[in-house]
Amino acid sequence: MTQPLPLPAPPDGTGHDYILVCKAIAFISRAFRDQPKTEEIAAAVGVSTAELNALFRRWAGLTPKAFLQAVTLDHARRLLDGEASVLDAAYDSGLSGPGRLHDLFVTHEAMSPGEYKAGGAGLTIRYGFHASPFGLALVMANERGLCGLAFADAAAAPGAALDPAAPAAAKSFSGPIGRAAALADMTHRWPRARLIEDTAATAPYAERIFRPDLWRADQPLNVFMIGTDFEVRVWQTLLKIPMGQATTYSTIAGHIGNPKASRAVGAAVGRNPVSFVVPCHRVLGKSGALTGYHWGITRKQAMLGWEAGRAG
DNA sequence: AGCAACAAATATC
DNA sequence: GATATTTGTTGCT
């Protein structure tokens, strides 16, 4: 019952491939400074270059080379932003993050259906914009905890720079662009809530969310989830996925008792208001493909790479 | 009516 | 043969 969420590790084919891809992603995230050749990546994983290419293409939708570029690009951008403090802190703090802390770190509290229906009436939400490893983040919180996390820039969806022949990556970014749009995207979920810009109040949240070294089970981050019953159940399941690992939509569907509801799970995952903290980026298609992501497929890749690099 | 899915069938190399 | 593309079905908002 309370088993730690069955991850796609089992039968021969898929599980094996999955591990290989994980290894490759971890290797690239770790060694991107050296700009390893595809050959070297393949050697590190233990397969031929042809296999690696096919595998990667099948699982991640792009070639190992393209993934390497994405990781490198992302790193460069963070340094350029002059917001290197978060990144440096993460790298320099030894990345001690024993990978499993994430799920312990986050506790949650759901809204009652009645409160949900009220559209957030009587709720006071404070919000602020903060730099993060994955672009400008919009952080929202109320007295009971963190209640929203979104991204406000399109910078992490550089489909063009990444792979000119893959307009899919750029097109897939359907999310809002810009602060006002991001704020609107989040607030229309709770139309009656009172909003106050209060960067000072949200800064501590931003600080803790993106620094694994601050994740502690004894000082949990409280998350206030606002959604329908079904959505909340899906999000709770997501919180059980350990950092650096991934699951599938259909696995979650089975886990909450409706094996055939995978499509609905996908929709619910996408509606998750606290992206990254509720690890929606750790959900892949059953074939292992990186499917959609509200804030851009590239950002999803960056998150997975970021985590893979410090989970092992 | 519309989805961040899936499986099976079919077309393509 | 192994991969693209299409088609029917699916559960929840």
XYZ file of N, CA and C in Angstrom, chain A residues 2-195:
582
model
N 1.689 1.330 1.020
C 2.553 2.503 1.102
C 3.909 2.223 0.472
N 3.903 1.267 -0.422
C 5.154 0.956 -1.120
C 5.643 2.199 -1.856
N 6.943 2.327 -1.972
C 7.523 3.558 -2.517
C 7.337 3.704 -4.015
N 6.134 3.740 -4.448
C 5.809 4.010 -5.852
C 6.630 3.185 -6.842
N 5.988 2.236 -7.462
C 6.694 1.367 -8.411
C 7.225 2.166 -9.582
N 8.516 2.206 -9.710
C 9.121 2.963 -10.797
C 9.409 2.024 -11.956
N 9.501 2.584 -13.135
C 9.724 1.744 -14.308
C 11.110 1.110 -14.282
N 11.260 0.140 -13.429
C 12.551 -0.525 -13.355
C 12.460 -1.977 -13.795
N 11.230 -2.517 -13.850
C 11.136 -3.958 -13.918
C 11.567 -4.587 -15.235
N 10.631 -5.109 -15.990
C 10.982 -6.136 -16.943
C 12.088 -5.684 -17.862
N 12.718 -6.639 -18.393
C 13.926 -6.511 -19.193
C 14.066 -5.216 -19.978
N 13.527 -5.195 -21.144
C 13.745 -4.127 -22.117
C 13.723 -2.724 -21.551
N 12.574 -2.263 -21.175
C 12.427 -0.867 -20.799
C 13.298 -0.474 -19.617
N 13.291 -1.312 -18.581
C 14.045 -0.964 -17.398
C 15.516 -0.798 -17.709
N 16.018 -1.690 -18.494
C 17.424 -1.639 -18.860
C 17.726 -0.355 -19.632
N 16.919 -0.105 -20.636
C 17.114 1.097 -21.437
C 17.036 2.335 -20.565
N 16.076 2.319 -19.669
C 15.868 3.478 -18.810
C 17.127 3.777 -18.008
N 17.698 2.711 -17.465
C 18.917 2.898 -16.666
C 20.045 3.460 -17.515
N 20.146 2.955 -18.722
C 21.197 3.452 -19.607
C 21.022 4.944 -19.887
N 19.779 5.316 -20.178
C 19.529 6.728 -20.477
C 19.833 7.593 -19.256
N 19.437 7.091 -18.092
C 19.735 7.813 -16.858
C 21.227 8.018 -16.699
N 21.950 6.955 -16.928
C 23.405 7.032 -16.818
C 23.948 8.089 -17.772
N 23.443 8.034 -18.989
C 23.925 8.976 -19.994
C 23.630 10.409 -19.570
N 22.412 10.643 -19.089
C 22.043 11.995 -18.666
C 22.919 12.441 -17.503
N 23.122 11.529 -16.565
C 23.953 11.863 -15.412
C 25.374 12.182 -15.861
N 25.878 11.367 -16.764
C 27.249 11.579 -17.240
C 27.378 12.928 -17.928
N 26.428 13.228 -18.801
C 26.485 14.494 -19.532
C 26.388 15.670 -18.573
N 25.488 15.563 -17.616
C 25.316 16.665 -16.678
C 26.563 16.877 -15.853
N 27.265 15.796 -15.619
C 28.462 15.880 -14.781
C 29.662 16.366 -15.595
N 29.733 15.909 -16.842
C 30.957 16.115 -17.599
C 30.813 17.147 -18.709
N 29.771 17.951 -18.646
C 29.535 18.845 -19.787
C 30.656 19.856 -19.962
N 31.368 20.144 -18.863
C 32.485 21.083 -18.977
C 33.521 20.595 -19.972
N 33.679 19.278 -20.054
C 34.693 18.709 -20.955
C 34.154 18.511 -22.356
N 32.889 18.822 -22.541
C 32.275 18.643 -23.849
C 32.632 17.282 -24.456
N 32.254 16.229 -23.785
C 32.616 14.889 -24.273
C 31.981 14.599 -25.634
N 32.708 13.814 -26.400
C 32.157 13.390 -27.681
C 31.110 12.312 -27.427
N 30.266 12.152 -28.408
C 29.238 11.118 -28.290
C 29.885 9.769 -27.987
N 31.027 9.563 -28.602
C 31.770 8.323 -28.409
C 32.099 8.099 -26.931
N 32.553 9.167 -26.289
C 32.937 9.043 -24.884
C 31.726 8.787 -24.000
N 30.655 9.460 -24.336
C 29.433 9.245 -23.565
C 29.005 7.786 -23.681
N 29.046 7.301 -24.891
C 28.653 5.907 -25.125
C 29.538 4.962 -24.330
N 30.829 5.258 -24.328
C 31.759 4.402 -23.597
C 31.445 4.408 -22.107
N 31.132 5.595 -21.599
C 30.843 5.718 -20.174
C 29.603 4.917 -19.789
N 28.679 4.838 -20.707
C 27.440 4.128 -20.421
C 27.580 2.642 -20.722
N 28.457 2.348 -21.648
C 28.690 0.948 -21.960
C 27.931 0.433 -23.172
N 27.670 1.322 -24.133
C 27.025 0.872 -25.363
C 27.757 1.493 -26.554
N 27.396 1.073 -27.728
C 27.998 1.661 -28.921
C 27.359 3.019 -29.202
N 28.032 3.831 -29.975
C 27.488 5.158 -30.279
C 26.152 5.053 -31.000
N 26.065 4.089 -31.882
C 24.805 3.918 -32.621
C 23.667 3.625 -31.659
N 23.924 2.736 -30.724
C 22.882 2.393 -29.753
C 22.521 3.603 -28.901
N 23.552 4.306 -28.470
C 23.300 5.467 -27.625
C 22.425 6.478 -28.355
N 22.769 6.728 -29.599
C 21.980 7.683 -30.382
C 20.528 7.256 -30.477
N 20.339 6.003 -30.845
C 18.978 5.496 -31.021
C 18.224 5.576 -29.708
N 18.904 5.128 -28.655
C 18.294 5.098 -27.331
C 17.865 6.490 -26.904
N 18.780 7.407 -27.055
C 18.522 8.764 -26.592
C 17.410 9.405 -27.396
N 17.457 9.153 -28.669
C 16.458 9.758 -29.528
C 15.082 9.239 -29.153
N 15.045 7.960 -28.874
C 13.778 7.332 -28.537
C 13.265 7.823 -27.193
N 14.175 8.006 -26.265
C 13.742 8.354 -24.901
C 13.584 9.844 -24.702
N 14.461 10.599 -25.222
C 14.442 12.026 -24.897
C 14.073 12.895 -26.080
N 13.973 12.310 -27.245
C 13.531 13.091 -28.386
C 14.624 13.916 -29.028
N 15.825 13.812 -28.532
C 16.927 14.499 -29.195
C 18.196 13.678 -29.053
N 19.208 14.085 -29.757
C 20.455 13.336 -29.724
C 21.257 13.699 -28.481
N 22.163 12.819 -28.083
C 23.006 13.115 -26.920
C 23.726 14.444 -27.091
N 24.151 14.691 -28.294
C 24.860 15.946 -28.571
C 23.969 17.156 -28.273
N 22.741 17.078 -28.721
C 21.816 18.188 -28.508
C 21.551 18.382 -27.017
N 21.462 17.271 -26.308
C 21.230 17.375 -24.869
C 22.412 18.050 -24.188
N 23.590 17.656 -24.603
C 24.803 18.259 -24.055
C 24.783 19.765 -24.285
N 24.399 20.164 -25.466
C 24.336 21.591 -25.768
C 23.327 22.293 -24.868
N 22.203 21.632 -24.653
C 21.171 22.241 -23.821
C 21.701 22.462 -22.412
N 22.375 21.458 -21.877
C 22.918 21.566 -20.531
C 23.959 22.673 -20.469
N 24.824 22.694 -21.443
C 25.881 23.699 -21.466
C 25.304 25.097 -21.585
N 24.375 25.220 -22.484
C 23.728 26.507 -22.711
C 23.084 27.016 -21.435
N 22.395 26.114 -20.780
C 21.696 26.485 -19.565
C 22.678 26.965 -18.515
N 23.791 26.256 -18.419
C 24.800 26.630 -17.439
C 25.364 28.003 -17.748
N 25.670 28.197 -19.020
C 26.235 29.479 -19.427
C 25.273 30.622 -19.117
N 24.024 30.385 -19.372
C 23.058 31.452 -19.147
C 23.003 31.833 -17.672
N 23.057 30.824 -16.851
C 22.982 31.109 -15.421
C 24.157 31.956 -14.981
N 25.345 31.644 -15.501
C 26.512 32.432 -15.141
C 26.362 33.857 -15.659
N 25.882 33.960 -16.881
C 25.735 35.277 -17.492
C 24.740 36.133 -16.735
N 23.768 35.505 -16.198
C 22.739 36.250 -15.488
C 23.307 36.979 -14.282
N 24.505 36.589 -13.888
C 25.068 37.201 -12.706
C 24.353 36.743 -11.458
N 23.465 35.784 -11.656
C 22.722 35.228 -10.528
C 23.388 33.925 -10.121
N 24.684 33.888 -10.293
C 25.399 32.641 -10.102
C 25.337 32.162 -8.663
N 24.898 33.014 -7.772
C 24.955 32.640 -6.364
C 24.204 31.337 -6.082
N 23.023 31.220 -6.646
C 22.251 30.007 -6.401
C 22.996 28.799 -6.952
N 23.467 28.970 -8.162
C 24.165 27.859 -8.807
C 25.438 27.510 -8.066
N 26.253 28.536 -7.819
C 27.517 28.299 -7.137
C 27.276 27.629 -5.802
N 26.295 28.141 -5.119
C 25.984 27.561 -3.820
C 25.691 26.077 -3.984
N 24.916 25.770 -4.991
C 24.544 24.377 -5.189
C 25.765 23.535 -5.527
N 26.590 24.051 -6.422
C 27.763 23.270 -6.820
C 28.771 23.182 -5.687
N 29.001 24.313 -5.036
C 30.084 24.372 -4.058
C 29.725 23.735 -2.736
N 28.459 23.615 -2.487
C 28.087 23.056 -1.193
C 28.213 21.546 -1.217
N 28.964 21.053 -2.165
C 29.231 19.623 -2.189
C 28.088 18.829 -2.764
N 26.984 19.490 -3.047
C 25.845 18.784 -3.631
C 25.537 17.569 -2.805
N 25.745 17.743 -1.512
C 25.652 16.594 -0.630
C 24.298 15.935 -0.759
N 23.348 16.695 -1.318
C 21.985 16.254 -1.326
C 21.786 14.774 -1.523
N 21.685 14.038 -0.447
C 21.242 12.666 -0.602
C 19.895 12.729 -1.282
N 19.833 12.121 -2.438
C 18.722 12.379 -3.341
C 17.324 12.244 -2.804
N 17.169 11.536 -1.736
C 15.789 11.248 -1.341
C 15.167 12.327 -0.492
N 15.887 13.377 -0.240
C 15.384 14.361 0.698
C 14.156 15.097 0.205
N 14.029 15.142 -1.069
C 12.974 15.985 -1.614
C 11.596 15.649 -1.064
N 11.266 14.375 -1.114
C 9.914 14.017 -0.696
C 9.713 14.232 0.791
N 10.769 14.089 1.571
C 10.636 14.329 2.998
C 10.538 15.817 3.273
N 11.181 16.550 2.399
C 11.302 17.989 2.589
C 9.972 18.699 2.406
N 9.162 18.138 1.552
C 7.913 18.819 1.232
C 6.746 18.173 1.961
N 6.042 18.946 2.707
C 4.786 18.460 3.258
C 3.673 19.248 2.609
N 2.513 18.717 2.680
C 1.463 19.403 1.960
C 0.172 19.419 2.749
N -0.686 20.234 2.280
C -1.975 20.406 2.912
C -2.911 20.771 1.783
N -3.992 20.083 1.687
C -4.889 20.332 0.561
C -6.036 21.229 0.983
N -6.588 21.842 0.017
C -7.741 22.702 0.225
C -8.989 21.832 0.180
N -9.967 22.187 0.926
C -11.198 21.420 0.867
C -11.928 21.750 -0.427
N -12.749 20.825 -0.887
C -13.494 21.095 -2.122
C -14.277 22.394 -2.045
N -14.813 22.664 -0.878
C -15.570 23.894 -0.716
C -14.708 25.118 -0.923
N -13.543 25.102 -0.324
C -12.631 26.230 -0.482
C -12.222 26.389 -1.934
N -12.044 25.241 -2.581
C -11.652 25.272 -3.982
C -12.721 25.942 -4.823
N -13.933 25.555 -4.545
C -15.044 26.088 -5.320
C -15.180 27.595 -5.128
N -14.775 28.050 -3.963
C -14.904 29.469 -3.668
C -13.897 30.304 -4.452
N -13.038 29.659 -5.207
C -12.092 30.396 -6.036
C -11.057 31.150 -5.226
N -10.798 30.670 -4.041
C -9.771 31.310 -3.234
C -10.287 32.543 -2.502
N -11.604 32.651 -2.351
C -12.158 33.808 -1.645
C -11.637 33.834 -0.223
N -11.265 34.992 0.229
C -10.790 35.137 1.597
C -9.329 34.770 1.774
N -8.730 34.363 0.692
C -7.328 33.960 0.755
C -6.444 35.160 0.400
N -5.402 35.335 1.178
C -4.450 36.394 0.844
C -3.168 35.743 0.355
N -2.796 36.076 -0.864
C -1.604 35.468 -1.457
C -0.544 36.543 -1.696
N 0.629 36.271 -1.209
C 1.748 37.177 -1.458
C 2.614 36.591 -2.553
N 3.162 37.438 -3.402
C 3.961 36.901 -4.492
C 5.195 37.759 -4.748
N 6.151 37.153 -5.416
C 7.365 37.880 -5.769
C 8.103 37.146 -6.869
N 8.966 37.861 -7.587
C 9.757 37.237 -8.658
C 11.195 37.063 -8.186
N 11.746 35.875 -8.488
C 13.100 35.568 -8.033
C 13.853 34.805 -9.110
N 15.144 35.018 -9.163
C 15.963 34.271 -10.116
C 16.095 32.834 -9.650
N 16.110 31.911 -10.592
C 16.277 30.500 -10.253
C 17.165 29.858 -11.315
N 17.623 28.636 -11.037
C 18.446 27.956 -12.050
C 17.695 27.723 -13.354
N 16.406 27.841 -13.320
C 15.633 27.528 -14.514
C 14.912 28.752 -15.067
N 15.397 29.911 -14.736
C 14.782 31.128 -15.243
C 14.088 31.899 -14.125
N 13.477 32.981 -14.501
C 12.805 33.831 -13.518
C 11.578 33.118 -12.969
N 11.543 32.962 -11.660
C 10.457 32.211 -11.047
C 9.489 33.140 -10.331
N 8.226 32.840 -10.473
C 7.185 33.545 -9.723
C 6.810 32.674 -8.531
N 7.012 33.201 -7.339
C 6.751 32.443 -6.114
C 5.542 33.042 -5.408
N 4.604 32.187 -5.037
C 3.405 32.669 -4.357
C 3.202 31.888 -3.067
N 2.784 32.582 -2.018
C 2.595 31.913 -0.735
C 1.475 32.581 0.043
N 0.854 31.809 0.907
C -0.108 32.397 1.833
C 0.311 32.010 3.245
N -0.538 32.278 4.215
C -0.102 32.024 5.601
C 0.185 30.549 5.832
N -0.490 29.700 5.069
C -0.351 28.272 5.328
C 0.801 27.636 4.576
N 1.397 28.346 3.650
C 2.534 27.768 2.953
C 2.635 28.209 1.506
N 3.555 27.582 0.841
C 3.772 27.866 -0.578
C 2.556 27.399 -1.372
N 2.035 28.247 -2.223
C 0.861 27.812 -2.971
C 1.009 27.986 -4.469
N 2.102 28.546 -4.923
C 2.265 28.660 -6.362
C 3.718 28.874 -6.749
N 4.137 28.232 -7.829
C 5.477 28.445 -8.355
C 5.395 28.322 -9.869
N 5.744 29.398 -10.546
C 5.639 29.406 -12.005
C 6.897 30.031 -12.584
N 7.008 29.987 -13.897
C 8.172 30.594 -14.547
C 7.731 31.709 -15.475
N 8.491 32.775 -15.469
C 8.011 33.996 -16.108
C 8.756 34.362 -17.382
N 9.727 33.582 -17.742
C 10.450 33.943 -18.961
C 10.487 32.771 -19.920
N 10.726 33.083 -21.157
C 10.786 32.044 -22.180
C 12.226 31.639 -22.439
N 13.139 32.189 -21.664
C 14.557 32.007 -21.961
C 14.979 30.555 -21.924
N 14.320 29.759 -21.120
C 14.739 28.371 -21.003
C 14.115 27.498 -22.070
N 13.537 28.116 -23.065
C 12.981 27.334 -24.170
C 13.647 27.727 -25.472
N 14.957 27.607 -25.513
C 15.696 28.071 -26.682
C 15.710 27.027 -27.776
N 14.560 26.651 -28.195
C 14.476 25.612 -29.208
C 15.351 25.908 -30.409
N 15.346 27.147 -30.817
C 16.095 27.509 -32.017
C 17.592 27.290 -31.840
N 18.102 27.803 -30.725
C 19.533 27.698 -30.510
C 19.945 26.253 -30.293
N 19.043 25.497 -29.743
C 19.365 24.119 -29.399
C 19.438 23.232 -30.632
N 18.447 23.298 -31.441
C 18.393 22.403 -32.586
C 17.471 23.011 -33.641
N 18.068 23.637 -34.621
C 17.280 24.343 -35.631
C 16.272 23.424 -36.315
N 16.587 22.149 -36.331
C 15.717 21.221 -37.056
C 14.598 20.679 -36.185
N 14.468 21.237 -34.989
C 13.445 20.704 -34.089
C 12.522 21.799 -33.599
N 11.671 22.289 -34.462
C 10.746 23.333 -34.036
C 9.804 22.856 -32.948
N 9.732 21.552 -32.782
C 8.839 21.002 -31.772
C 9.181 21.541 -30.395
N 10.469 21.679 -30.132
C 10.889 22.134 -28.812
C 10.393 23.553 -28.557
N 10.518 24.401 -29.545
C 10.081 25.777 -29.370
C 8.559 25.850 -29.309
N 7.952 25.113 -30.191
C 6.503 25.154 -30.270
C 5.874 24.644 -28.975
N 6.577 23.723 -28.333
C 6.007 23.095 -27.156
C 5.891 24.067 -25.989
N 6.586 25.175 -26.074
C 6.452 26.128 -24.980
C 5.182 26.926 -25.181
N 4.140 26.483 -24.508
C 2.863 27.148 -24.673
C 2.575 28.046 -23.477
N 3.488 28.057 -22.534
C 3.254 28.807 -21.318
C 3.360 30.303 -21.536
N 3.028 31.028 -20.510
C 3.039 32.478 -20.614
C 4.463 33.010 -20.666
N 4.614 34.172 -21.221
C 5.920 34.794 -21.303
C 5.820 36.166 -20.661
N 6.725 36.420 -19.756
C 6.723 37.723 -19.117
C 6.044 37.672 -17.758
N 6.401 38.634 -16.933
C 5.903 38.635 -15.554
C 4.391 38.735 -15.481
N 3.853 39.685 -16.212
C 2.405 39.917 -16.133
C 1.651 38.670 -16.578
N 2.131 38.061 -17.655
C 1.445 36.884 -18.176
C 1.540 35.724 -17.191
N 2.717 35.549 -16.593
C 2.875 34.463 -15.635
C 1.951 34.676 -14.445
N 1.894 35.904 -13.993
C 1.038 36.211 -12.851
C -0.429 35.948 -13.205
N -0.814 36.364 -14.389
C -2.200 36.159 -14.813
C -2.503 34.667 -14.904
N -1.556 33.925 -15.445
C -1.745 32.488 -15.607
C -2.016 31.823 -14.262
N -1.335 32.303 -13.234
C -1.497 31.700 -11.920
C -2.751 32.218 -11.220
N -3.002 33.496 -11.315
C -4.071 34.078 -10.504
C -5.464 33.748 -11.019
N -5.571 33.438 -12.291
C -6.921 33.148 -12.765
C -7.424 31.828 -12.186
N -6.519 31.082 -11.573
C -6.953 29.852 -10.911
C -7.722 30.157 -9.630
N -7.371 31.249 -9.015
C -8.058 31.612 -7.772
C -8.517 33.058 -7.887
N -9.536 33.276 -8.666
C -9.937 34.640 -9.047
C -10.318 35.529 -7.865
N -10.733 34.928 -6.778
C -11.215 35.769 -5.684
C -10.152 36.041 -4.625
N -8.993 35.486 -4.807
C -7.966 35.689 -3.786
C -7.426 37.113 -3.839
N -6.989 37.592 -2.691
C -6.387 38.924 -2.636
C -4.890 38.788 -2.871
N -4.344 39.602 -3.747
C -2.939 39.480 -4.116
C -2.124 40.677 -3.640
